[in-house]
Coordinates of C-alpha atoms and ligand atoms in Angstrom, one line a residue:
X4 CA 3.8 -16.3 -16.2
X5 CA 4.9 -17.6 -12.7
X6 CA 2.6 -20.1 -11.1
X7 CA 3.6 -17.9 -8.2
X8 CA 0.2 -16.3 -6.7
X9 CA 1.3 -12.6 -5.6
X10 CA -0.8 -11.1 -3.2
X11 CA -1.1 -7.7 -1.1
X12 CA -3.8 -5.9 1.0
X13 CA -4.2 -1.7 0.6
X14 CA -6.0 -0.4 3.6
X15 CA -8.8 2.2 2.5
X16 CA -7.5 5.2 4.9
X17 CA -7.0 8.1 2.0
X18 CA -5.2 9.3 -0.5
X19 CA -1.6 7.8 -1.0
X20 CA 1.5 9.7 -1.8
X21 CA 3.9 9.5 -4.5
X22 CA 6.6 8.3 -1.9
X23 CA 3.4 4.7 -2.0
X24 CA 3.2 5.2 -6.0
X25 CA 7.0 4.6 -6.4
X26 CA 7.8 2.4 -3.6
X27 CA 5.0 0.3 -3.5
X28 CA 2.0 1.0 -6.0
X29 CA 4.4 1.5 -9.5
X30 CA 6.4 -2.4 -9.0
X31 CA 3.0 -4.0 -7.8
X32 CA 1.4 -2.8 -11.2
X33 CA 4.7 -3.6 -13.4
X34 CA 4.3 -7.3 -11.1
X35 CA 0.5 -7.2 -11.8
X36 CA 1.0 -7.7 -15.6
X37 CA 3.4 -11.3 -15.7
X38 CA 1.9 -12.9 -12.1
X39 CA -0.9 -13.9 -10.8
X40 CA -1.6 -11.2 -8.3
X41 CA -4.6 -10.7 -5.9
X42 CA -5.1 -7.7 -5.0
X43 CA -7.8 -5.9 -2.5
X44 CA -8.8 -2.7 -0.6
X45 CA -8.7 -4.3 2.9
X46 CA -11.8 -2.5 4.6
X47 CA -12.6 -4.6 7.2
X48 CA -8.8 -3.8 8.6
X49 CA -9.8 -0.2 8.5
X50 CA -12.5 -0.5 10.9
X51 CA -11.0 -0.6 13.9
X52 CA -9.8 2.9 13.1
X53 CA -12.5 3.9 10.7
X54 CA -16.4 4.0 12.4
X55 CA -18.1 5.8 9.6
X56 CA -19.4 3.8 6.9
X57 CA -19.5 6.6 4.6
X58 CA -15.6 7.1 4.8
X59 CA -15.1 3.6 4.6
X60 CA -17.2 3.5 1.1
X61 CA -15.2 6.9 -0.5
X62 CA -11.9 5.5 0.5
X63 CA -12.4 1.7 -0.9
X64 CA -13.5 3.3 -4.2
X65 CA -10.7 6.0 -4.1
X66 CA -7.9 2.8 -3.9
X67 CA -10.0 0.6 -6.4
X68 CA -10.0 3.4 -9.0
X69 CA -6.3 4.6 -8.2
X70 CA -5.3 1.0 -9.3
X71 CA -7.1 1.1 -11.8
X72 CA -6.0 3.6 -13.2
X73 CA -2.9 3.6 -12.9
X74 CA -3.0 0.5 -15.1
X75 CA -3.4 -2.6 -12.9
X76 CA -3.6 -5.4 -15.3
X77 CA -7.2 -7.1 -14.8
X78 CA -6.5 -9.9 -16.8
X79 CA -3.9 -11.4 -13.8
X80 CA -5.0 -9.4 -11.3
X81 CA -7.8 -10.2 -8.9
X82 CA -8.9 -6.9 -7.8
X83 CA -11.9 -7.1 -5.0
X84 CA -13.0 -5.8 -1.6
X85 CA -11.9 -7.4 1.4
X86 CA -15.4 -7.7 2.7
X87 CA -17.2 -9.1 0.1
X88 CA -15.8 -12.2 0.0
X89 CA -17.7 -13.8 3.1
X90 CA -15.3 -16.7 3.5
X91 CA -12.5 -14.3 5.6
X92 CA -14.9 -13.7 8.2
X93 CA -15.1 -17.9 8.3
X94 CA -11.7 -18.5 8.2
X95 CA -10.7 -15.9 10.4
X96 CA -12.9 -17.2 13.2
X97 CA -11.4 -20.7 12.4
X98 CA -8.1 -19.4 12.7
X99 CA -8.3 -17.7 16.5
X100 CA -8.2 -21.4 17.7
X101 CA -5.0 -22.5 16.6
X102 CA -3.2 -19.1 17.2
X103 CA -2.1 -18.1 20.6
X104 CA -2.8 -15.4 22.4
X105 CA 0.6 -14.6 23.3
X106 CA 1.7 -14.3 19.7
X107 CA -1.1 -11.5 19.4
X108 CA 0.6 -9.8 22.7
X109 CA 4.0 -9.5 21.1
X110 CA 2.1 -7.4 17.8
X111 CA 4.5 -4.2 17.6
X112 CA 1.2 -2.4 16.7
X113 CA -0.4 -3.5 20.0
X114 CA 2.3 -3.0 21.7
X115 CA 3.1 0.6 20.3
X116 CA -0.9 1.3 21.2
X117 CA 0.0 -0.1 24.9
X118 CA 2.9 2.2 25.3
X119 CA 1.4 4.8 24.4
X120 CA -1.5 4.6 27.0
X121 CA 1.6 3.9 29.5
X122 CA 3.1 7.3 28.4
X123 CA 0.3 9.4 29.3
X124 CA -0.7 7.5 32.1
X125 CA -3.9 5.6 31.4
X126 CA -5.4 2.0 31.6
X127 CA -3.2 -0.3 29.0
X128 CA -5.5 -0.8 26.9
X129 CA -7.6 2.5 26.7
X130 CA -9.4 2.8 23.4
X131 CA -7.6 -0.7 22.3
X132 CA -10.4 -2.8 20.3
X133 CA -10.7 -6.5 19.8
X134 CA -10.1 -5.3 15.9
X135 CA -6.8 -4.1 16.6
X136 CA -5.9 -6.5 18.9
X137 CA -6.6 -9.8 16.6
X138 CA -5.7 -7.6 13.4
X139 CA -3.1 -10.2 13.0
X140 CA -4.9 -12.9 12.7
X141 CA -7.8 -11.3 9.8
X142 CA -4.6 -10.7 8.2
X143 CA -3.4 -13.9 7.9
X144 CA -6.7 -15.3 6.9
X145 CA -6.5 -12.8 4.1
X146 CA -2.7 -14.5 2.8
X147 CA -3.8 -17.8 3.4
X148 CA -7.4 -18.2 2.1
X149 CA -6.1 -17.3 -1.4
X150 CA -2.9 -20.0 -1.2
X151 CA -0.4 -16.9 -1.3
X152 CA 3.2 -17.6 -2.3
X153 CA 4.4 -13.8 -2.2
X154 CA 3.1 -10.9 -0.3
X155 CA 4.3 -7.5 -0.9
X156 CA 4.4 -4.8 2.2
X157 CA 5.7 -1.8 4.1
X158 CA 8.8 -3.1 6.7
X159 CA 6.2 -2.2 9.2
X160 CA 3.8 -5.0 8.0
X161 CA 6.5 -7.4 8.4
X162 CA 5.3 -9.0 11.3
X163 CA 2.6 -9.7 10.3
X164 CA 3.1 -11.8 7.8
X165 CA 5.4 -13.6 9.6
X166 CA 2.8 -13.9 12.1
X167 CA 0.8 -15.7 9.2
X168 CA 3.6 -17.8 8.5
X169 CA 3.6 -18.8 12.1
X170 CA -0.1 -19.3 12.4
X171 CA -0.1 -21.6 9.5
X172 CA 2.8 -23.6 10.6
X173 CA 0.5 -24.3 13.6
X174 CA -2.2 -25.5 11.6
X175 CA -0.5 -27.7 9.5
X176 CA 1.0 -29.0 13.1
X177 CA -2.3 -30.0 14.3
X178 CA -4.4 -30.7 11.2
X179 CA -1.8 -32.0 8.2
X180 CA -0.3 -30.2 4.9
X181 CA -3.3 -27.6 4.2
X182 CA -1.4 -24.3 4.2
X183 CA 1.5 -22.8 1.5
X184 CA 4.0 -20.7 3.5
X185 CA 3.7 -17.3 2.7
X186 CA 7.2 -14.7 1.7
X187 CA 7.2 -11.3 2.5
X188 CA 8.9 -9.2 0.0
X189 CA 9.5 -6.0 1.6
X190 CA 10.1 -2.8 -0.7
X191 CA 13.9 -1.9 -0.3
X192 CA 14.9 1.1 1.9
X193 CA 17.3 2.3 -1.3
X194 CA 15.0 5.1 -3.3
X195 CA 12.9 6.7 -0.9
X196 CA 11.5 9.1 -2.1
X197 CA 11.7 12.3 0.0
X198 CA 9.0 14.5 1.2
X199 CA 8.6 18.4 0.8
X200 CA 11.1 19.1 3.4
X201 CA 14.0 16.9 2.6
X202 CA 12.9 14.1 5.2
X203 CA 11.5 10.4 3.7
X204 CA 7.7 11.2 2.5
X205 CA 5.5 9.9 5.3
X206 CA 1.8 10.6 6.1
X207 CA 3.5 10.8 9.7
X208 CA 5.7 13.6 9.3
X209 CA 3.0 16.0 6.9
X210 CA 5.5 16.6 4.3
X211 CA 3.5 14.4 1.0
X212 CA 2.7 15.0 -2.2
X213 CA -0.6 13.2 -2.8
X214 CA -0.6 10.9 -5.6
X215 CA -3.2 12.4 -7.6
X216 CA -4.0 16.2 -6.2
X217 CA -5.7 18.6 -8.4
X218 CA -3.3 20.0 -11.0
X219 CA -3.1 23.6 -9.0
X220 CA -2.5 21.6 -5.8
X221 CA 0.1 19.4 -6.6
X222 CA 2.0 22.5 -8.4
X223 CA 1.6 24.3 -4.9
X224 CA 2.6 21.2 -2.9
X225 CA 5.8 21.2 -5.6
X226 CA 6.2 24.9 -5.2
X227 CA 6.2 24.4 -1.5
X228 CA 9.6 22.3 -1.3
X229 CA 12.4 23.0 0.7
X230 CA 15.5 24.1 -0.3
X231 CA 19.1 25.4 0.9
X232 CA 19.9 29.8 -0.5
X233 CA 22.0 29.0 -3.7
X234 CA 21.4 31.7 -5.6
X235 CA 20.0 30.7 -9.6
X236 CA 24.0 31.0 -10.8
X237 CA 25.4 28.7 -7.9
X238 CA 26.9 25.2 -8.6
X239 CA 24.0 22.7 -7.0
X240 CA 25.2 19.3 -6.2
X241 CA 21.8 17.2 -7.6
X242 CA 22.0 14.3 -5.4
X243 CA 21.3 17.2 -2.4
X244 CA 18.5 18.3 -3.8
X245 CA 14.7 17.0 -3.0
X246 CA 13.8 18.4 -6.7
X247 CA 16.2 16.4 -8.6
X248 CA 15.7 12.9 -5.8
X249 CA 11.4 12.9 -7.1
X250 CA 12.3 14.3 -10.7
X251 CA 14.2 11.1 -11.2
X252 CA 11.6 8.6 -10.7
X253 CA 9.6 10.1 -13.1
X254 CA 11.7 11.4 -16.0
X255 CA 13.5 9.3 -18.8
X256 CA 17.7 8.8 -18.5
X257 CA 18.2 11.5 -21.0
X258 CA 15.7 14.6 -19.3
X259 CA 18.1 13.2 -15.6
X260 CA 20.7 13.6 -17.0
X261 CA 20.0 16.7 -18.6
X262 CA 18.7 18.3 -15.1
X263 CA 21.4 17.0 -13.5
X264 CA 24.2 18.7 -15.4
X265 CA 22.1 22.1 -15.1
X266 CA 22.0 21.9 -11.4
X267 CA 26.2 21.0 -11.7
X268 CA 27.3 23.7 -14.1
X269 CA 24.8 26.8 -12.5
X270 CA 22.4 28.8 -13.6
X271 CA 19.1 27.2 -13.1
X272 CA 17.1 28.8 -10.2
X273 CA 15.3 26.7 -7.8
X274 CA 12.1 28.0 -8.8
X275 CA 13.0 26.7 -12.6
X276 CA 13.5 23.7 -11.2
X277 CA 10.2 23.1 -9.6
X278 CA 8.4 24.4 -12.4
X279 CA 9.9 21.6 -15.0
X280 CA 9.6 19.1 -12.3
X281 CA 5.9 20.5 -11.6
X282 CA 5.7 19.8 -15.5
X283 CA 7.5 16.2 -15.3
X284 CA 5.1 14.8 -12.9
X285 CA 2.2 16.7 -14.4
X286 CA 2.3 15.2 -17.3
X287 CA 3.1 11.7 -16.1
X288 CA 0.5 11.9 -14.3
X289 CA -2.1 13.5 -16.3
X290 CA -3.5 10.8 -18.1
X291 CA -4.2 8.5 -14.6
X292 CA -5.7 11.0 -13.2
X293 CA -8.3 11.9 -15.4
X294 CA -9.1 8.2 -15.8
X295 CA -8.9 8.2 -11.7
X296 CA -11.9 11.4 -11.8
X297 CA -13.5 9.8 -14.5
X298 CA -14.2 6.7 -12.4
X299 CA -14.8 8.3 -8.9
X300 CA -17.7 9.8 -10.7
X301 CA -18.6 6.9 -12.1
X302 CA -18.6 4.4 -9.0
X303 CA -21.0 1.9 -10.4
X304 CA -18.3 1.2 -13.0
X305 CA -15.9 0.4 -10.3
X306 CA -18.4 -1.9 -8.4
X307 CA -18.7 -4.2 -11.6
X308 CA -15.1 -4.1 -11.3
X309 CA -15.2 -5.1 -7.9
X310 CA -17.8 -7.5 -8.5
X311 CA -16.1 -9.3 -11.3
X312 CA -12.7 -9.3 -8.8
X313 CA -15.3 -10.9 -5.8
X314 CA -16.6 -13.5 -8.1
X315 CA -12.6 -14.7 -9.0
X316 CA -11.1 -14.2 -5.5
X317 CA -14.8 -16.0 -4.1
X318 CA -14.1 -19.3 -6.1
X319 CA -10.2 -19.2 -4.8
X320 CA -11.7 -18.5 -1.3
X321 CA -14.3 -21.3 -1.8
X322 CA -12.1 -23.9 -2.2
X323 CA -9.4 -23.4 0.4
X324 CA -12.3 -23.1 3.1
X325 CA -13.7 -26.1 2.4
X326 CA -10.3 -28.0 2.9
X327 CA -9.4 -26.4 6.2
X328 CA -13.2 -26.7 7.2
X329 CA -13.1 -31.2 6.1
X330 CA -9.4 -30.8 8.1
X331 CA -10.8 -29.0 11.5
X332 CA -14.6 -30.1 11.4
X333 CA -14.3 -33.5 9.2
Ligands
ADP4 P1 3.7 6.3 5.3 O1 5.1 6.4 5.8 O2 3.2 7.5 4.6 O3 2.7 5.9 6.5 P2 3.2 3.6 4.5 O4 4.1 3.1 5.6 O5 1.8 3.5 4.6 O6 3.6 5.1 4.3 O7 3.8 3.0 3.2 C1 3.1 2.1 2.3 C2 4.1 1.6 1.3 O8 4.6 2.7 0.5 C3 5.2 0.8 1.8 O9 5.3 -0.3 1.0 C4 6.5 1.7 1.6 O10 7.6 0.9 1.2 C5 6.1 2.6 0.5 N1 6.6 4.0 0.8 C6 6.1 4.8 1.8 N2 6.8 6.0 1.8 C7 7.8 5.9 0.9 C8 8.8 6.7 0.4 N3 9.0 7.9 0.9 N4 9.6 6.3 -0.6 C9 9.4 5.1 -1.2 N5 8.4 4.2 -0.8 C10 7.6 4.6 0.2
LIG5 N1 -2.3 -4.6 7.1 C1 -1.9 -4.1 5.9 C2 -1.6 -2.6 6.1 O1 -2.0 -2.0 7.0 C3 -3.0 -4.3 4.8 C4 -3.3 -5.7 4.6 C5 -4.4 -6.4 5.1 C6 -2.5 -6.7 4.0 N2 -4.3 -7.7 4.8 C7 -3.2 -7.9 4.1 C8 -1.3 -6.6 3.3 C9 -2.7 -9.1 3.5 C10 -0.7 -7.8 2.8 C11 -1.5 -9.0 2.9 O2 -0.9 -2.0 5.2

């Protein structure tokens, strides 16, 4: 195993897609099972956006039990909630006074919240909360309390930890050696997955397939794709086709290939098409899910799990606060 320490953050804000599963959620689990990896439903980042407790609750469990089963290896992997661990809220306060305020200013998130106020014509910061505007700063607490080497994200979470690389680098400025430098490793661009009409799958443009929907939904969703008015005999060109892009990432070589050279040579409808690659993801999908219902009615098992996770992550947590606190306090 790499002494690397591997670790990312999953906001509680719903369901994800199978554009997350592939991109994101499928490597971190293959990653989960040689590397140390902390992993944890970051709740407290939700609540600037999320003001219902009871949201907050279903969603955490819905990402804890998606991970779970989807086969996150709980021998190396830490999974825990964000908020249990009472040492972030510590070293998050701790970390406002060594980070300026302009770096928080130049946040493309704050700054996309501004604009948008400036578009429609109202104060700057309208409906802007402290929580969004320091969001940076709770995030790097979360990479550095837990001595991260590597830390997985979205190109739009970029910044971020950058910012946490910055806001480190001014700690171990002022107060000596105490913090790792953190590496993003941002999923590659090559391999989106696209969404039902054609476009990359995005909660922002409404085109997903959620990861696990109900069997009828997801074959309605998949029934639902776009597609050009080749008629069943028609030569397809697979590579154009949103069926053939998702079928790929969950097939084996020799069921691609094989739907590939039906597409090329004719005679496969569309609607055939969706309803083996309704089957494909169906059945790859089966298993997870009914593991994934099984627990979401079974929460208390996925609080032990979370429990176990708090009382790894705590002891990690433990330590590294008590350096920086003998480095800033004595
Ligand atoms: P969305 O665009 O739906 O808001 P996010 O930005 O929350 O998705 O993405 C979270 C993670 O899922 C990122 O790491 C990203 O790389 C991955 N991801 C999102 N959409 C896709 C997609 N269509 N294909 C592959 N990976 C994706
Ligand atoms: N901000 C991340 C997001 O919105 C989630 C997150 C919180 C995170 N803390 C983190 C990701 C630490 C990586 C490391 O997706």
């Amino acid at each position: 195993m790499s002494e690397k320490v591997v670790l990312t953050g999953i906001k509680p804000t719903g369901m994800p897609h199978l554009g997350n599963y592939v991109g994101a959620l499928k490597p971190l689990i293959e990653q989960s099972k040689t590397q140390k990896t902390f992993m944890f439903i970051a709740d407290l980042h939700a609540l600037n956006t999320i003001h219902d407790a009871a949201q907050i609750k279903q969603h955490t469990y819905e990402i804890a039990a998606l991970m779970v089963a989807l086969g996150l290896d709980l021998n190396n992997a830490i999974l825990f909630r964000q908020s249990d661990i009472s040492e972030i809220y510590h070293l998050n306060t701790l970390l406002t006074n060594v980070t300026p305020k302009g770096l928080m200013n130049r946040a493309h998130s704050y700054k996309a919240a501004m604009d948008k106020n400036i578009a429609i014509g109202a104060d700057v910061d309208a409906g802007i909360n402290m929580g969004l505007y320091t969001y940076p700063i709770l995030m790097t607490a979360d990479i550095l309390l837990y001595n991260s080497d590597i830390v997985p994200v979205g190109a739009d979470q970029k910044q971020h930890v950058e910012f946490a690389r910055d806001i480190a680098g001014y700690f171990n400025k002022i107060y000596g050696d105490t913090f790792k430098m953190p590496e993003p490793i941002i999923g590659t661009e090559t391999g989106l997955i696209p969404g039902l009409d054609g476009r990359k799958m995005s909660k922002s443009y409404d085109n997903i397939i959620p990861l696990f929907a109900p069997e009828k939904d997801l074959k309605k969703k998949i029934m639902r794709i776009i597609t050009d008015s080749k008629l069943p005999e028609d030569k397809k060109d697979p590579d154009e086709s949103t069926i053939y892009q998702l079928y790929k990432h969950f097939a084996t070589d020799a069921e691609i290939a094989e739907f590939a050279e039906m597409f090329r040579r004719g005679g496969m409808g569309y609607g055939t098409a969706k309803t083996i690659l309704f089957e494909k993801i169906n059945s790859v999908l089966a298993e997870p899910r009914a593991k994934y219902e099984y627990l979401m009615s079974n929460t208390a098992e996925i609080e032990a799990i979370l429990a176990d996770g708090a009382k790894r992550a705590g002891a990690v947590a433990r330590e590294t606060l008590g350096r920086v606190k003998k480095a800033m306090l004595g």
